[in-house]
XYZ file of C-alpha atoms in Angstrom:
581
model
C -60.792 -40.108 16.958
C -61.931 -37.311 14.425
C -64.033 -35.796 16.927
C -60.379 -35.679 19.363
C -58.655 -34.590 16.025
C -61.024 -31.840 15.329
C -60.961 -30.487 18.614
C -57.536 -30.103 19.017
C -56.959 -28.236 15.512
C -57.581 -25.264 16.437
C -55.008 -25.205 19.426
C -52.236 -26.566 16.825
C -53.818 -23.461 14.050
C -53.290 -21.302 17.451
C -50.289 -22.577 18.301
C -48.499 -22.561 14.974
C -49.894 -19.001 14.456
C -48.012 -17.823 17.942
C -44.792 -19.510 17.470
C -44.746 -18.097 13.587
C -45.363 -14.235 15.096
C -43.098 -15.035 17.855
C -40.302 -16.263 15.407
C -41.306 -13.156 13.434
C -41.185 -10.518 16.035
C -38.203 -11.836 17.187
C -36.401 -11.821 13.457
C -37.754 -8.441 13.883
C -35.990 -7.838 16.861
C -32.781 -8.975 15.977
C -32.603 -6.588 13.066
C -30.594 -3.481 12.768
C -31.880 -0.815 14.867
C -30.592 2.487 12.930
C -29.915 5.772 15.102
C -32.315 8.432 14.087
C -31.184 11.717 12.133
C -28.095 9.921 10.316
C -27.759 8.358 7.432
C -27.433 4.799 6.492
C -28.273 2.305 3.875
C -32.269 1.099 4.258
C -31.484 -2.120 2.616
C -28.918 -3.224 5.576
C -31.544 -2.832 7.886
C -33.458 -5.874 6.509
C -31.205 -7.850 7.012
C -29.454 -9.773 10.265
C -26.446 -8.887 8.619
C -26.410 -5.816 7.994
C -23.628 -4.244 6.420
C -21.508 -6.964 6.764
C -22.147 -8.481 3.042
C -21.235 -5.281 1.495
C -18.134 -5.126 3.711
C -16.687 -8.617 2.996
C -17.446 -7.673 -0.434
C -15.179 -4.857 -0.200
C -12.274 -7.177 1.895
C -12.111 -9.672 -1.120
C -10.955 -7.116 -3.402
C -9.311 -4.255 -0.976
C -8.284 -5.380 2.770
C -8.469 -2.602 4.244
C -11.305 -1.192 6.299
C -11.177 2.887 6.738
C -11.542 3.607 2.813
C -15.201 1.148 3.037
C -16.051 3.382 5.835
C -15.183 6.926 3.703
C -16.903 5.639 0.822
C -20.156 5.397 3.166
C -19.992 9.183 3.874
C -19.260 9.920 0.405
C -21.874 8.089 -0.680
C -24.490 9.859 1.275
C -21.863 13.258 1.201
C -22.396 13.544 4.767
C -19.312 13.890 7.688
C -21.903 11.301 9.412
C -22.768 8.140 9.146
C -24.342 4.943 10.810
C -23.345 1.426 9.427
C -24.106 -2.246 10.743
C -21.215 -4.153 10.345
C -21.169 -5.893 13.929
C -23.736 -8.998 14.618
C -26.585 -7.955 16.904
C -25.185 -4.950 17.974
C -25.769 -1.218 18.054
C -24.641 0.993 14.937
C -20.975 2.111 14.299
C -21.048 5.949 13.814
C -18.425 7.145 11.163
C -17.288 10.253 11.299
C -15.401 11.873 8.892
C -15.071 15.385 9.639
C -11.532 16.848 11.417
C -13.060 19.661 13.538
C -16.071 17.220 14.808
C -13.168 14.486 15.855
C -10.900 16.889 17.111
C -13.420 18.244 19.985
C -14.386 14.340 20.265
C -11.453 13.246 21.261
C -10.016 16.505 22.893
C -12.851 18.367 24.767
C -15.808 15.583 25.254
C -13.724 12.794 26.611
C -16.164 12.285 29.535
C -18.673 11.764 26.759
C -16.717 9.326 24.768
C -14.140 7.230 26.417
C -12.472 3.511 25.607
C -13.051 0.443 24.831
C -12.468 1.166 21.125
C -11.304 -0.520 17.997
C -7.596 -1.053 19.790
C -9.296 -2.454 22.447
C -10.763 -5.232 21.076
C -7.602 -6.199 18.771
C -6.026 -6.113 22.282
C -8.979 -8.268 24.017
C -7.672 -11.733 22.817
C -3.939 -12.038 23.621
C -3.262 -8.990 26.272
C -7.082 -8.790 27.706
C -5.409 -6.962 30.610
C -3.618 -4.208 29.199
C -4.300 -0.492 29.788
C -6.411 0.431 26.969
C -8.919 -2.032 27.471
C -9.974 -0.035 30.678
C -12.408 3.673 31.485
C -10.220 6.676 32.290
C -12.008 6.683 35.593
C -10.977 3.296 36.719
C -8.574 3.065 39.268
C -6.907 0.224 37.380
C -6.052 2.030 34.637
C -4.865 5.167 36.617
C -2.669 2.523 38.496
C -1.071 0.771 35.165
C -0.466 3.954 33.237
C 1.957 5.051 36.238
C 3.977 2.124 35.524
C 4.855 3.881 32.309
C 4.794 7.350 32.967
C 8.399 7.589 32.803
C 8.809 6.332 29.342
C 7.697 8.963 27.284
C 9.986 11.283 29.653
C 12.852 13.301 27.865
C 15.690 11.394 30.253
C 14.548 8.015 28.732
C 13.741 8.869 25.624
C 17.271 10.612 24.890
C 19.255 9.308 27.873
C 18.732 5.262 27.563
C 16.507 4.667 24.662
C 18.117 6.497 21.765
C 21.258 4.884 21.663
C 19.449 1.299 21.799
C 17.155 2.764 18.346
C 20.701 4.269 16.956
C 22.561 1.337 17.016
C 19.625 -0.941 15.722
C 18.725 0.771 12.727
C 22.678 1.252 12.317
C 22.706 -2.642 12.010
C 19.604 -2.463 9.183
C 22.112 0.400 7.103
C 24.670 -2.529 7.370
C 22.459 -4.975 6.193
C 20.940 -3.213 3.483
C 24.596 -2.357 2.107
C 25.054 -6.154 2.044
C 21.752 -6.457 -0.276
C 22.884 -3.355 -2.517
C 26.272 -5.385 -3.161
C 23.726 -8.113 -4.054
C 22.082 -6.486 -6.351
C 24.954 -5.415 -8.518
C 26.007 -2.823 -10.517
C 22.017 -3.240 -12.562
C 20.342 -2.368 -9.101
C 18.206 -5.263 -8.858
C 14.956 -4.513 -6.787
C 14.308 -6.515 -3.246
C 11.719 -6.243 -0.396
C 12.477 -4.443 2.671
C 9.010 -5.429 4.271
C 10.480 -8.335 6.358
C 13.810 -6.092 6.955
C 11.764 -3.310 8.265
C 9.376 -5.359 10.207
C 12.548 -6.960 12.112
C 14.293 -3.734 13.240
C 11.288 -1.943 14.216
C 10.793 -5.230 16.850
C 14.253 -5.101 17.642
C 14.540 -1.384 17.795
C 11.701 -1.410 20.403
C 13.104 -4.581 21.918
C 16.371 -2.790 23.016
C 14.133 0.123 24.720
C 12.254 -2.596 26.903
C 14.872 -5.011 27.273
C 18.283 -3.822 26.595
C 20.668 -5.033 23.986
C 23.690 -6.385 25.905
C 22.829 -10.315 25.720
C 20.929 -10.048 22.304
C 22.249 -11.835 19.428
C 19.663 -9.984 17.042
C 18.147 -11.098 13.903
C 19.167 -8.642 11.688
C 22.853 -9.055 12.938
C 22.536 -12.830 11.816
C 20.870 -11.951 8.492
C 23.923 -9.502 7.797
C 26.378 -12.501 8.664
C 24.161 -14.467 5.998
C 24.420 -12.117 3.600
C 28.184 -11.243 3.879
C 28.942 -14.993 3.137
C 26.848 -15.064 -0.254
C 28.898 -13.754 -3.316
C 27.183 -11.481 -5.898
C 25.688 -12.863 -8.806
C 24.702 -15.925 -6.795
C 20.961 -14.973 -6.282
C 18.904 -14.820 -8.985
C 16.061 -12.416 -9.808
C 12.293 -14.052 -9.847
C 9.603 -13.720 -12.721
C 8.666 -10.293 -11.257
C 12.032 -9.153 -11.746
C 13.063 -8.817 -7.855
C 16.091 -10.605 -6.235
C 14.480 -13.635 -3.851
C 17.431 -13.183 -0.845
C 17.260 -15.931 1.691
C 15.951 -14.947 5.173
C 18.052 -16.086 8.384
C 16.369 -18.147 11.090
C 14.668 -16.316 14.060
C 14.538 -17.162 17.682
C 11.733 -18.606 18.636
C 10.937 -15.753 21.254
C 11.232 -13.196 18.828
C 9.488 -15.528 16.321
C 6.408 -15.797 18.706
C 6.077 -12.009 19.115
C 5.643 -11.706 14.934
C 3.335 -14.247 15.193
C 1.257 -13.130 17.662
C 0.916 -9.508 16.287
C 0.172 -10.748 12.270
C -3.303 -12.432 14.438
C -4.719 -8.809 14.418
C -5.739 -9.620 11.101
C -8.223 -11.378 11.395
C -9.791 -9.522 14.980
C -9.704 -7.040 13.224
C -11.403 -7.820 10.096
C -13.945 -9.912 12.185
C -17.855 -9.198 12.669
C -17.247 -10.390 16.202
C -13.459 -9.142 16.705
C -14.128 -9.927 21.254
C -15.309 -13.570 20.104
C -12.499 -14.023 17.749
C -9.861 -12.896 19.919
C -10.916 -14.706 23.190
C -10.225 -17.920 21.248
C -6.507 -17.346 20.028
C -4.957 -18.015 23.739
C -6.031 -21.888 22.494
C -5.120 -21.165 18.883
C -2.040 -20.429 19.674
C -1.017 -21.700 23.059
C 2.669 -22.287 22.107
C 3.289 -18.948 20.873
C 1.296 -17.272 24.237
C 3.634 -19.361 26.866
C 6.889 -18.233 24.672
C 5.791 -14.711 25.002
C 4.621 -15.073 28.772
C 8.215 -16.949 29.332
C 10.330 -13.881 27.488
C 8.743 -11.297 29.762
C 9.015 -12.981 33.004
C 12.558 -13.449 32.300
C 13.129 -10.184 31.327
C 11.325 -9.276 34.685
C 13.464 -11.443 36.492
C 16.818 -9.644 34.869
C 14.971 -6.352 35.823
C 14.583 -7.295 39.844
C 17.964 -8.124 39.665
C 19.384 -5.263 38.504
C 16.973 -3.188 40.852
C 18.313 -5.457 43.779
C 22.137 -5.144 42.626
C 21.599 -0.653 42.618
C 19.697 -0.803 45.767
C 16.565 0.370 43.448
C 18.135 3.697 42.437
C 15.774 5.141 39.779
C 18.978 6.973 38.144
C 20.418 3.776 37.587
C 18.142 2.113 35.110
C 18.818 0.637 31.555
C 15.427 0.136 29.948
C 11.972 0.292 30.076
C 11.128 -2.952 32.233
C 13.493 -1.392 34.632
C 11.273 1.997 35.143
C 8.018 0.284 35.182
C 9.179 -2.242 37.778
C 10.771 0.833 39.844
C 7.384 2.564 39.178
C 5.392 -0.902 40.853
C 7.746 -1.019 43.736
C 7.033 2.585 44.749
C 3.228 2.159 44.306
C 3.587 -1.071 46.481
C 5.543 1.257 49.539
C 2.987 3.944 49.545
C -0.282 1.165 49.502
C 2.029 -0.827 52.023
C 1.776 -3.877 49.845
C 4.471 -6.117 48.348
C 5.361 -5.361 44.843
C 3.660 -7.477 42.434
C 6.164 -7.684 39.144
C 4.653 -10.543 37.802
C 0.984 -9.722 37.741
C -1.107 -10.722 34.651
C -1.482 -6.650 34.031
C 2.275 -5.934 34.289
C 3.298 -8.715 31.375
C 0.162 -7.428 29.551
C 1.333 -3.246 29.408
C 5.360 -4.766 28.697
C 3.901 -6.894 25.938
C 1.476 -3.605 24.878
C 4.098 -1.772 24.467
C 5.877 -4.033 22.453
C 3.823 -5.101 19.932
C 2.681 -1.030 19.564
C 5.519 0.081 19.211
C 6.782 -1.969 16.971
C 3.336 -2.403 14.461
C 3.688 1.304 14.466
C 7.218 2.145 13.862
C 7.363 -1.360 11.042
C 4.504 0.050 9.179
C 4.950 3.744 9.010
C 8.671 3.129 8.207
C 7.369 1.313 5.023
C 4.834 3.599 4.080
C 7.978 6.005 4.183
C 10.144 4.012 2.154
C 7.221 3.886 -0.550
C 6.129 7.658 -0.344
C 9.909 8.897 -0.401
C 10.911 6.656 -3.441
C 7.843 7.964 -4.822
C 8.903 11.571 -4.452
C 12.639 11.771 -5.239
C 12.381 15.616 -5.094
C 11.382 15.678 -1.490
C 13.950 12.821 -0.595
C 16.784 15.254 -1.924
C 15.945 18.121 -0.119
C 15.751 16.597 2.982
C 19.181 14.833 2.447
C 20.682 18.179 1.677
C 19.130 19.683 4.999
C 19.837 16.887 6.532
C 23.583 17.337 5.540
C 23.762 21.135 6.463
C 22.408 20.387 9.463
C 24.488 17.808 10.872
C 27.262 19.569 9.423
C 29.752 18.556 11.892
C 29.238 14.812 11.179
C 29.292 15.696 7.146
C 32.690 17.487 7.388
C 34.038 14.600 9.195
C 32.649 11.718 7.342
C 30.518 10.028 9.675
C 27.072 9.273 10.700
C 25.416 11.913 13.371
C 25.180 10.318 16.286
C 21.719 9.785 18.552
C 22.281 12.675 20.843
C 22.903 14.952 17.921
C 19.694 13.344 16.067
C 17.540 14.175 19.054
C 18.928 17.500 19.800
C 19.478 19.368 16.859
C 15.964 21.027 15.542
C 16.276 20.287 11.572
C 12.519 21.731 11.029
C 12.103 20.404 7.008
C 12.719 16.607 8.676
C 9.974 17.680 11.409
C 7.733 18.919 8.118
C 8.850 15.451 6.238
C 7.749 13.336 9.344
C 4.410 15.016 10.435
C 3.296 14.984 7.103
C 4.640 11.495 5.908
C 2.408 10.675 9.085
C -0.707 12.544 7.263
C 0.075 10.209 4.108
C 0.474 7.012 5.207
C -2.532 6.855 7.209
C -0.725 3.865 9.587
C -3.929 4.202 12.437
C -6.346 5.706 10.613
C -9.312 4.934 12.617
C -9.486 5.918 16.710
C -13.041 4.967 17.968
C -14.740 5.791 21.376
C -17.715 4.672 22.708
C -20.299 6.733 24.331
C -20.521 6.867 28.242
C -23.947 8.680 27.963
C -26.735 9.560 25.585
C -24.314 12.111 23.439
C -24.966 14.705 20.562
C -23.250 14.748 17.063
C -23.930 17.147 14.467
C -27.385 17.529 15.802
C -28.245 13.300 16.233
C -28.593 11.906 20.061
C -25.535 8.731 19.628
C -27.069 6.345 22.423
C -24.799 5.800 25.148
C -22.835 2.558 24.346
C -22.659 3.147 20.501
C -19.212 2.575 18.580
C -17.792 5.963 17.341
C -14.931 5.726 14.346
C -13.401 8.919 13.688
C -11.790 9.159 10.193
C -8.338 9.721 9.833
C -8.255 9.691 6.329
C -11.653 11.577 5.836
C -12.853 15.344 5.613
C -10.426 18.317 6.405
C -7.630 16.111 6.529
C -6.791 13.340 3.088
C -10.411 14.830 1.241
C -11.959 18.063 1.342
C -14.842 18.522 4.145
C -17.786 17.731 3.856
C -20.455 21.031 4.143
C -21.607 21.040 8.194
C -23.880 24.058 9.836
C -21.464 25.774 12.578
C -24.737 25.345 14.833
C -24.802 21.482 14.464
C -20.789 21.378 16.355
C -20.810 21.097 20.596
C -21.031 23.934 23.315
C -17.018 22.326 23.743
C -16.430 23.296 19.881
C -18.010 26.597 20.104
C -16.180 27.899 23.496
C -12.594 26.406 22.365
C -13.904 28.831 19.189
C -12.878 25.551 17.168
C -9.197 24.686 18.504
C -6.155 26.227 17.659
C -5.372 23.896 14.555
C -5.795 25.731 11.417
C -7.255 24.382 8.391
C -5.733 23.133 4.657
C -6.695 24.867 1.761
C -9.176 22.210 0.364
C -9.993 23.793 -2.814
C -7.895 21.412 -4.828
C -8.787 17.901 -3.636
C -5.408 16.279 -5.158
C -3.379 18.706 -3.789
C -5.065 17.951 -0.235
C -3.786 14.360 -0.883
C -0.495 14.799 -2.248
C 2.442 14.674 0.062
C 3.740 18.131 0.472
C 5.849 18.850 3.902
C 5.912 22.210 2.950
C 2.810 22.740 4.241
C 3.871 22.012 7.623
C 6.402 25.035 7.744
C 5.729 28.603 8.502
C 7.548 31.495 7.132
C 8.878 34.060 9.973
C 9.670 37.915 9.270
C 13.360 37.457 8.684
C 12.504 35.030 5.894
C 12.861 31.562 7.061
C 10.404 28.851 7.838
C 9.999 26.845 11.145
C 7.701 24.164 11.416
C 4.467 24.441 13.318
C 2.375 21.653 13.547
C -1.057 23.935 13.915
C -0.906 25.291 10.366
C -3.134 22.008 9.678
C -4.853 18.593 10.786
C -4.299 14.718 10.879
C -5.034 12.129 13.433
C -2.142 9.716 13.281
C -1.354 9.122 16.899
C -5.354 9.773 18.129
C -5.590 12.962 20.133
C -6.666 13.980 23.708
C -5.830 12.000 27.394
C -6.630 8.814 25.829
C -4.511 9.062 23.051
C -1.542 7.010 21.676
C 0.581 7.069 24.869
C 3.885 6.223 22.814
C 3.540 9.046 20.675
C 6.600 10.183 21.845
C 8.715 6.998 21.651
C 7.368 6.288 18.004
C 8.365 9.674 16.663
C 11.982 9.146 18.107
C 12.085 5.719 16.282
C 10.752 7.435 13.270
C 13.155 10.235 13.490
C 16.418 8.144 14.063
C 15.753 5.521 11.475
C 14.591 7.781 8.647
C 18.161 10.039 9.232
C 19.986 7.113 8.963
C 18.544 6.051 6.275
C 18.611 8.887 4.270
C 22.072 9.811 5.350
C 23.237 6.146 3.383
C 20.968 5.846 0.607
C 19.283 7.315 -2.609
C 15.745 5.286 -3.142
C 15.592 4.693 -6.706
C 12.506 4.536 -8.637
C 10.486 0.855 -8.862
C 9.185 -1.288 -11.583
C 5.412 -0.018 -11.587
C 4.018 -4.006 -10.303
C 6.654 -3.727 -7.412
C 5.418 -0.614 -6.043
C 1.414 -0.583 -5.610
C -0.197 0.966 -2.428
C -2.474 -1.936 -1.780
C -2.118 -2.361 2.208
C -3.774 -4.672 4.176
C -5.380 -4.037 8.403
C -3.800 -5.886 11.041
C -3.049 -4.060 14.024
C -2.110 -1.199 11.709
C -2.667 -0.525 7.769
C 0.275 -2.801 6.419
C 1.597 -2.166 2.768
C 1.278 -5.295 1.039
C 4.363 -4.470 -1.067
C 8.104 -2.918 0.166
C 10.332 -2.653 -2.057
C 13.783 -0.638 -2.674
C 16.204 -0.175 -5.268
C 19.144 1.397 -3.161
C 22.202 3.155 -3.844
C 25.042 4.920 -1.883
C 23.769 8.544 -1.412
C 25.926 11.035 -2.498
């Protein structure tokens, strides 16, 4: 027995030793794998985790993502950086460096192409949508004709600016209901929930139509008229707690469904965490499903009652069906309406549209009570501007919103864009072995490209003209000029001013060259509703400005804490409002 024992020892000493340097070499393995030339931080890089400790560190105290990833290249005061913030996988380069993103995006799009960042918020709940998809793939060139007519000037002025008029009309009317609330002391309230309803119903009424929807802020206003000042009481922090009508369960579901970006996004595995919500949420999924198909259904309808006439169309589901019915006569195919990729771009453009419009409208609200200078000015232009409307004592309508060039509101909107960093990170990933300020980026590596970073929120960081791209160089670095980043705060503050550009006979247009930001992306892959948002933008912040002064706020109710879902969501929204004079 200890002769048997003794000879099989050293097979089990053997044995153990393999398995232990296997299990080693393995661990090994697994570990972080950083890209050589740029830097990162050595002590991730024993560890499976990475980054990731460091990062959830940071998401306990702020929730936001994009000001983690600038205090990485500050750290290391480089425009480039490498962290390891995603479980066994490659690197995420940061970039923080305008003219570097700017050629990325613009000029080496063969290099770097989608998935990104969107992408894999969008993987869970509308895995067939547009943006998951390469430029080069044929179903991608097919879906983005279904919406090629949206961003036209004949929708955008024609059918879908009177649907965003009249919506944010019915927030004006609501929010006069909360300023009778409040009383002659101007008690504070949130607006976040107000906002976030008006943006979805504001790009509701592009996609759907308005004429059969009984909308929520309509029944909130109805509410509201019925309770009698002096009724509601102000909570401990001093703010009036107004009751919230019901939603429809639709409309409900759509909220519901966008506030699960949160956590994808937030996630060290944001593909694994999305595949699962379909069966998290499988109520809220067939209530979405259900509201498009029945929109689809009005749609063909209306196609069928016009004979298909594309001048006869009253929203956006009715182009992008038109748009699918012509595609199906030229491939001699039926039409297919109801195809898992057309609910999936309807529903993109939905939720977009809306997270984008909701949150940059807030950021507004915050940055223009912040600045009542700014907010007076542009009310006085605004008034000399539409002066017609002023001298009669009414509120410009859409087509005069839309047409008449006021160039200090362009200045106020680009640059309220700069400031409230809504989308401050578009990504890429490499297609090819591709190099960065002098580092080879191996081809499937995660690219983040600052918005809020060098040349555009914070002076750049120093880079050697001979480290940019052969692109960079022969585009002799784009036509966008640079800020004057001598004064750091003054880069930061808001100041539209710098948007305008004085002309010999003394006055000042607006140019949108004279500087940098990345708020809608930039190149052929980026945001296709550029167009739509800005309209939304436009409308809403004239009407809003055309009704009310934005007092000042308690310090506690106005913080700029935000929080990432789909977008970078203030956590606060307040108002103090009174009738503008």
């Amino acid at each position: 027995m200890d002769a048997l024992l003794s000879s099989q020892l050293p097979a089990l000493v053997i044995g153990s030793v393999v398995l232990f340097l296997g299990a080693y070499l393995f661990y090994l393995w697994l570990l972080p794998k950083p890209i050589p030339g740029i830097p990162y931080n050595a002590k991730a890089t024993r560890s499976l985790f990475g980054d990731i400790p460091d990062m959830l560190d940071h998401l306990d105290r702020n929730k936001t993502l994009p000001d983690w990833m600038e205090a990485q290249n500050a750290r290391y005061n480089s425009p480039i950086v490498q962290l390891f913030f995603y479980v066994f996988q490659k690197p995420v380069v940061v970039i923080s460096d305008f003219k570097e993103s700017q050629d990325i995006l613009m000029r080496r799009s063969k290099e770097f192409d989608k998935p990104d960042m969107i992408s894999d918020a969008f993987y869970g709940i509308v895995r067939d949508h547009h943006t998951l998809l390469k430029s080069g793939d044929e179903k991608f060139k097919s879906q983005r004709k279904w919406l090629q007519d949206l961003m036209s000037q004949t929708f955008l002025h024609g059918v879908a600016g009177p649907h965003l008029h009249k919506t944010f009309m019915e927030l004006v009317q609501m929010w006069q209901e909360k300023m009778r609330l409040a009383g002659p002391e101007g008690c504070p309230y949130s607006v976040k929930t107000d906002i976030a309803h008006s943006a979805l119903e504001a790009i509701w009424a592009a996609m759907f139509g308005t004429g059969e929807t009984a909308t929520i802020t309509m029944k909130q206003i109805d509410l509201l008229s019925s309770i009698e000042p002096g009724s509601i009481k102000a909570s401990s922090d001093g703010a009036l707690q107004i009751p919230q009508a019901d939603r429809a369960p639709t409309f409900d579901a759509i909220l519901r469904l966008t506030h699960t970006f949160e956590g994808v996004v937030q996630s060290v595995s944001p593909r694994i965490y999305g595949w699962f919500l379909p069966y998290r949420f499988p109520k809220l999924v067939k209530l979405k499903d259900q509201l498009i198909i029945d929109e689809i259904n009005k749609a063909q309808r209306r196609m069928h009652d016009i004979n298909g006439e594309q001048g006869k169309v009253f929203n956006a589901v009715d182009h992008m069906l038109y748009r699918e019915k012509q595609q199906a006569t030229k491939e001699g195919r039926k039409p297919q309406y109801y195809s898992k990729a057309m609910i999936a771009e309807i529903f993109g453009l939905l939720i977009a549209g809306h997270d984008t419009t909701s949150t940059t409208l807030m950021w507004i609200m915050k940055l223009l009570t912040g600045h009542p200078t700014i907010q007076s000015k542009l009310r006085a232009e605004l008034r000399a501007s539409y002066s017609a409307a002023h001298a009669e004592a009414r509120v410009p309508t859409a087509q005069e919103i839309t047409n008449t060039p006021v160039h200090y509101l362009d200045a106020c909107l680009e640059e309220l864009l700069r400031c409230a960093q809504t989308a401050s990170i578009p990504s890429r990933t490499t297609t090819t072995d591709a190099v960065v300020l002098g580092s080879v980026i191996p081809k499937g590596t995660r690219v983040v490209l600052l918005g809020c970073g060098g040349g555009i929120m914070k002076p750049s960081y120093p880079v050697a003209d001979s480290l940019r791209s052969t692109t960079y160089h022969n585009a002799s670095g784009g036509k966008t000029a640079a800020w004057d980043e001598s004064n750091a705060a003054q880069l930061a503050a808001l100041n539209p001013d710098r948007w305008l550009r004085s002309r010999a006979d003394g006055s000042r247009v607006f140019d949108a060259a004279l500087g940098p930001h990345l708020s809608f992306g930039a190149g052929p892959r980026g945001c296709f509703g550029r167009k739509l948002a800005s309209l939304e933008l436009r409308i809403a912040l004239v009407l809003i400005l055309w009704h009310f002064e934005m007092l000042d706020l308690p310090a506690h109710l106005d913080t700029y804490a935000a929080v990432d879902q789909l977008t970078c969501v203030p956590v606060q929204c307040y108002a103090r409002l009174a009738r503008a004079g």
